[in-house]
Short mmCIF file of N, CA and C in Angstrom, two decimals:
data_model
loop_
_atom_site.label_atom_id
_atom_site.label_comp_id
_atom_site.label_asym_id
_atom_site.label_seq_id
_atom_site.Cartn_x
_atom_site.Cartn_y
_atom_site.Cartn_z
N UNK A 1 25.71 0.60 22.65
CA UNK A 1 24.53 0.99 23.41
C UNK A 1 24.65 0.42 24.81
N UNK A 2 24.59 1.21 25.55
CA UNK A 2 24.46 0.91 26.93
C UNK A 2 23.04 0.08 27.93
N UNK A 3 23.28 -0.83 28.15
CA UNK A 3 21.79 -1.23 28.95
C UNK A 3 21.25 -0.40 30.33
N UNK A 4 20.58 0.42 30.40
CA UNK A 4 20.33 0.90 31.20
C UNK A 4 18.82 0.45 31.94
N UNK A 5 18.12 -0.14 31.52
CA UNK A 5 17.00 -0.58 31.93
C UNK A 5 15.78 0.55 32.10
N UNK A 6 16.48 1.33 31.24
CA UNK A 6 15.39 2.76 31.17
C UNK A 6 14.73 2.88 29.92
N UNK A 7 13.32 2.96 30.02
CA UNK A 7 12.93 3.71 28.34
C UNK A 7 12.93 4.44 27.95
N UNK A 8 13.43 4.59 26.45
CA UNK A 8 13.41 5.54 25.56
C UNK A 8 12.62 6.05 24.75
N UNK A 9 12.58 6.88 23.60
CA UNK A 9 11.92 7.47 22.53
C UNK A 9 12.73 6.99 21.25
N UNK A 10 12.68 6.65 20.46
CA UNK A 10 13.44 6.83 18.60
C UNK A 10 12.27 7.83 18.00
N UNK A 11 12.85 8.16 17.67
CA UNK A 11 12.06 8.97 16.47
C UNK A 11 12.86 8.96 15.34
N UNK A 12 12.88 7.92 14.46
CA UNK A 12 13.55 7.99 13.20
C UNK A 12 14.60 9.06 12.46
N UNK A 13 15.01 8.84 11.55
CA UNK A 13 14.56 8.23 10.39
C UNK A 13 14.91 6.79 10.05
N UNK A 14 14.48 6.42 8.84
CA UNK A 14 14.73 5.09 8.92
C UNK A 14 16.02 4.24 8.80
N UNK A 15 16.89 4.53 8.98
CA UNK A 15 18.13 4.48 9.28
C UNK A 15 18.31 4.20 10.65
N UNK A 16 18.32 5.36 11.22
CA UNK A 16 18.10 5.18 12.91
C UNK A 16 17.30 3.78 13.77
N UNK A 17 16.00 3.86 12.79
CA UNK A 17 15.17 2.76 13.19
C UNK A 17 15.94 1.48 12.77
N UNK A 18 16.82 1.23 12.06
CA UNK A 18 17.57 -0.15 11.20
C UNK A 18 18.39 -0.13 12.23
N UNK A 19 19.32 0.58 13.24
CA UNK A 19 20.32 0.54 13.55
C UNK A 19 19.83 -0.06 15.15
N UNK A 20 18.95 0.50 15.43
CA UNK A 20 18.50 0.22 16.96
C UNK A 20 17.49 -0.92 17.31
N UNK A 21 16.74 -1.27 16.28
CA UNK A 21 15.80 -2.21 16.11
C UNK A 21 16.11 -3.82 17.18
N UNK A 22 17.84 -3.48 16.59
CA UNK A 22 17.91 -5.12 17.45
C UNK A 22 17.91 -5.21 18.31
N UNK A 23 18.07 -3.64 19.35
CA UNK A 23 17.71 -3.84 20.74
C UNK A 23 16.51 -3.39 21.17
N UNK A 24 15.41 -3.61 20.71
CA UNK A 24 14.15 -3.39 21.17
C UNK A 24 13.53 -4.51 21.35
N UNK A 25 12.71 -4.20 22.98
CA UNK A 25 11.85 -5.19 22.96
C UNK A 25 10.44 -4.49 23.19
N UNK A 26 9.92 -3.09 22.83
CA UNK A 26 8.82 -2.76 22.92
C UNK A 26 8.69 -1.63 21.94
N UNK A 27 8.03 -1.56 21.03
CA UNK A 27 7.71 -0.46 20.24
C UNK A 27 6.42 -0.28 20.02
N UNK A 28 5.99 1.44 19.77
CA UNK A 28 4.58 1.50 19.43
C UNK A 28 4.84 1.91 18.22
N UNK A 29 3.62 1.78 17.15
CA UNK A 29 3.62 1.98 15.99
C UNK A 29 2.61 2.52 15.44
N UNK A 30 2.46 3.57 14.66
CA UNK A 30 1.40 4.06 14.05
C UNK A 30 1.50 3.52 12.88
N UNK A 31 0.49 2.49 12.18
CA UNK A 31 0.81 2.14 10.92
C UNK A 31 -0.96 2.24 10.59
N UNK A 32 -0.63 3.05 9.15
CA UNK A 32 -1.54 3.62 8.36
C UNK A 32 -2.66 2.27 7.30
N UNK A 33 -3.61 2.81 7.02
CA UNK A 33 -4.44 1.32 6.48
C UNK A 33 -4.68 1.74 5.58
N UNK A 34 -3.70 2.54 4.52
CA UNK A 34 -3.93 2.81 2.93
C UNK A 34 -2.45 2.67 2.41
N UNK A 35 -3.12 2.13 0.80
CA UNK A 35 -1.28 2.04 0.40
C UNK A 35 -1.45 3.51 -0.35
N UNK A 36 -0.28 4.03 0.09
CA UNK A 36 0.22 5.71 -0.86
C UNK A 36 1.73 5.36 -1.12
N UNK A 37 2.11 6.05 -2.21
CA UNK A 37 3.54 5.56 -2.44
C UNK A 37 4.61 6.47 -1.68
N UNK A 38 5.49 6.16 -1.66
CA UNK A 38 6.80 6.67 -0.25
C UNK A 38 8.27 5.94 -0.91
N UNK A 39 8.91 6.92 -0.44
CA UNK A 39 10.18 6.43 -0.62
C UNK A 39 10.92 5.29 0.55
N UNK A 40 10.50 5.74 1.45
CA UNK A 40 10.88 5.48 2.76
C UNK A 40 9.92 4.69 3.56
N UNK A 41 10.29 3.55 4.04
CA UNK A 41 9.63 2.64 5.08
C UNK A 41 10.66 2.44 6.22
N UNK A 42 9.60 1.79 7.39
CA UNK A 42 9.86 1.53 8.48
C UNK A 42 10.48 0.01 8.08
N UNK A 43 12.08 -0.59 8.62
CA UNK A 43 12.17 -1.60 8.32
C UNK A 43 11.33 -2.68 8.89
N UNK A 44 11.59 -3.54 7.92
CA UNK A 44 10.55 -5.30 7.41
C UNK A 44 11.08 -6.28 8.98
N UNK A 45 9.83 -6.16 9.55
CA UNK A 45 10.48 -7.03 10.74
C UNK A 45 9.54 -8.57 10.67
N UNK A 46 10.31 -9.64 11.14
CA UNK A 46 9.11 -10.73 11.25
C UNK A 46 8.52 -10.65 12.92
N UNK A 47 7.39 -10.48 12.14
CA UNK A 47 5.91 -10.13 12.94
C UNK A 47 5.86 -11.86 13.84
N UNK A 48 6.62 -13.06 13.42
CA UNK A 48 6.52 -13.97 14.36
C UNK A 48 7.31 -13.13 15.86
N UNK A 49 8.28 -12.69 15.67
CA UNK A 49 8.99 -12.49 16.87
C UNK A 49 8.36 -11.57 18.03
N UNK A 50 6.90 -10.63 17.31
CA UNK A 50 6.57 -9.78 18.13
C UNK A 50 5.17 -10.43 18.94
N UNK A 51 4.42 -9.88 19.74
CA UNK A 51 3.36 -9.95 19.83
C UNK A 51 2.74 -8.85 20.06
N UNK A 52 1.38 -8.18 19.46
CA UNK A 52 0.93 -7.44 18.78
C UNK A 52 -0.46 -7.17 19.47
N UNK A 53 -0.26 -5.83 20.11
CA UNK A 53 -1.77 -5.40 20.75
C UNK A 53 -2.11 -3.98 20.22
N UNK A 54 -3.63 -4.02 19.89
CA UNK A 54 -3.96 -2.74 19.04
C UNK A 54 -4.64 -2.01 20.29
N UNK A 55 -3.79 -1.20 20.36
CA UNK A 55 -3.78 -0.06 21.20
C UNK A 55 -5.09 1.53 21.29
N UNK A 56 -5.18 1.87 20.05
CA UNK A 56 -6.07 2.68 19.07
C UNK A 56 -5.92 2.80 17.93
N UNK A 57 -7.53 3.21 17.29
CA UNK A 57 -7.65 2.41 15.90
C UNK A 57 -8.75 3.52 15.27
N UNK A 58 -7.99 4.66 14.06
CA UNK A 58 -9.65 5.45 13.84
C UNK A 58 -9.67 4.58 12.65
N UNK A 59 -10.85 4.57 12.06
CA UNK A 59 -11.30 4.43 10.82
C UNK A 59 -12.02 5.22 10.09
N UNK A 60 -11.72 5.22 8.74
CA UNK A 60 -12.29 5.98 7.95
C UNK A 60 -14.25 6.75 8.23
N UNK A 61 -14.71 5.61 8.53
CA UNK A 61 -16.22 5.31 8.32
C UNK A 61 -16.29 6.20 9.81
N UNK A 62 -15.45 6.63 10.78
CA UNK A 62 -16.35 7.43 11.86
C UNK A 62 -16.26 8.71 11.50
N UNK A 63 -15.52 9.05 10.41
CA UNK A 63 -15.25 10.10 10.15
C UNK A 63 -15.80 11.05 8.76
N UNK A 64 -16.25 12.26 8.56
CA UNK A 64 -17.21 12.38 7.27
C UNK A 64 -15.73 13.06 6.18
N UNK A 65 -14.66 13.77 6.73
CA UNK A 65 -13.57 14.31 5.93
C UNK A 65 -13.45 13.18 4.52
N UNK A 66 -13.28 13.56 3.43
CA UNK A 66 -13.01 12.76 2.62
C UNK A 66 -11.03 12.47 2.84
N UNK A 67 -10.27 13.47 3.31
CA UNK A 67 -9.05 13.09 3.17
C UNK A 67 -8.74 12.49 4.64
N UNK A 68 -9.81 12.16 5.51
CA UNK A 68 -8.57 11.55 6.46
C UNK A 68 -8.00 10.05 6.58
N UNK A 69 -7.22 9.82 6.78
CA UNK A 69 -6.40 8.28 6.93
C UNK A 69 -6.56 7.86 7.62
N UNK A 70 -7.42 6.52 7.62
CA UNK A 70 -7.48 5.28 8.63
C UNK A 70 -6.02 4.98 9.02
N UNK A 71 -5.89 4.98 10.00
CA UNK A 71 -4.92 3.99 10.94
C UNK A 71 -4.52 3.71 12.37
N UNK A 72 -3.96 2.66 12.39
CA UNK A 72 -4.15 1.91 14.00
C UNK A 72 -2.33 2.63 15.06
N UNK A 73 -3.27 2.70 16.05
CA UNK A 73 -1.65 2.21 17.29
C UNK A 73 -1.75 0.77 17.32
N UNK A 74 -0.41 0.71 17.10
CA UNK A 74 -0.12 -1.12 17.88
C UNK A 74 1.19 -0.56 19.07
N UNK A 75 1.03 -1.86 20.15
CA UNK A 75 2.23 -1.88 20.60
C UNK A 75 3.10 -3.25 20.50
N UNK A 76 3.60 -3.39 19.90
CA UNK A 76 4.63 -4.58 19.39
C UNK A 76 5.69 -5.00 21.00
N UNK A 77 5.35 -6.49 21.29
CA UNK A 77 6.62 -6.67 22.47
C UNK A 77 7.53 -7.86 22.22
N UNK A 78 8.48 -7.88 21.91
CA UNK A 78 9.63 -8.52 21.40
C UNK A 78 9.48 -10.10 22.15
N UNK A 79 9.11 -11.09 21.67
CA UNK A 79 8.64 -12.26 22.04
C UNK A 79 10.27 -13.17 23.08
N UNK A 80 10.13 -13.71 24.21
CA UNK A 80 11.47 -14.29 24.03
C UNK A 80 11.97 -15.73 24.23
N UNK A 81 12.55 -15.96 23.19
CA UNK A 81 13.24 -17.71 23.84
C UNK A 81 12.95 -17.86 24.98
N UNK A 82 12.39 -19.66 25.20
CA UNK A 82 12.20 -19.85 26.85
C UNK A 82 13.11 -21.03 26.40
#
């Protein structure tokens, strides 16, 4: 991977996301606030290394649909050694 000092897009799959992960220092994330079962996750990162701002957030309760899914934007920024 080349450093270019430009940002990008990933758009998975999760493979893709495993492979590039170690060079990120900013990601946004849509992560959902129900457990449903899946084959496939976003890899297990420690959440010490990031710091974590919630960006947008629906919740269930503003909404009358019985099927829609609570969940938040975060933007995650890769913390660094001083």
């Amino acid at each position: 991977i080349k450093v270019s000092g430009e940002e990008f897009i990933v758009v998975g799959g999760a493979s893709i996301y495993e492979l590039l992960l170690p060079y990120v220092d900013t990601m946004y994330l849509t992560e959902i606030n129900e457990v449903s079962p899946a084959d496939t996750y976003f890899p297990k990162i420690d959440i010490h290394d990031w710091t974590i701002e919630t960006i947008f957030e629906h919740n269930k309760i503003d909404y009358l649909d019985d099927n829609y899914v609570p969940y938040v934007r975060n933007k995650y920024s890769r913390r660094r050694l001083r």
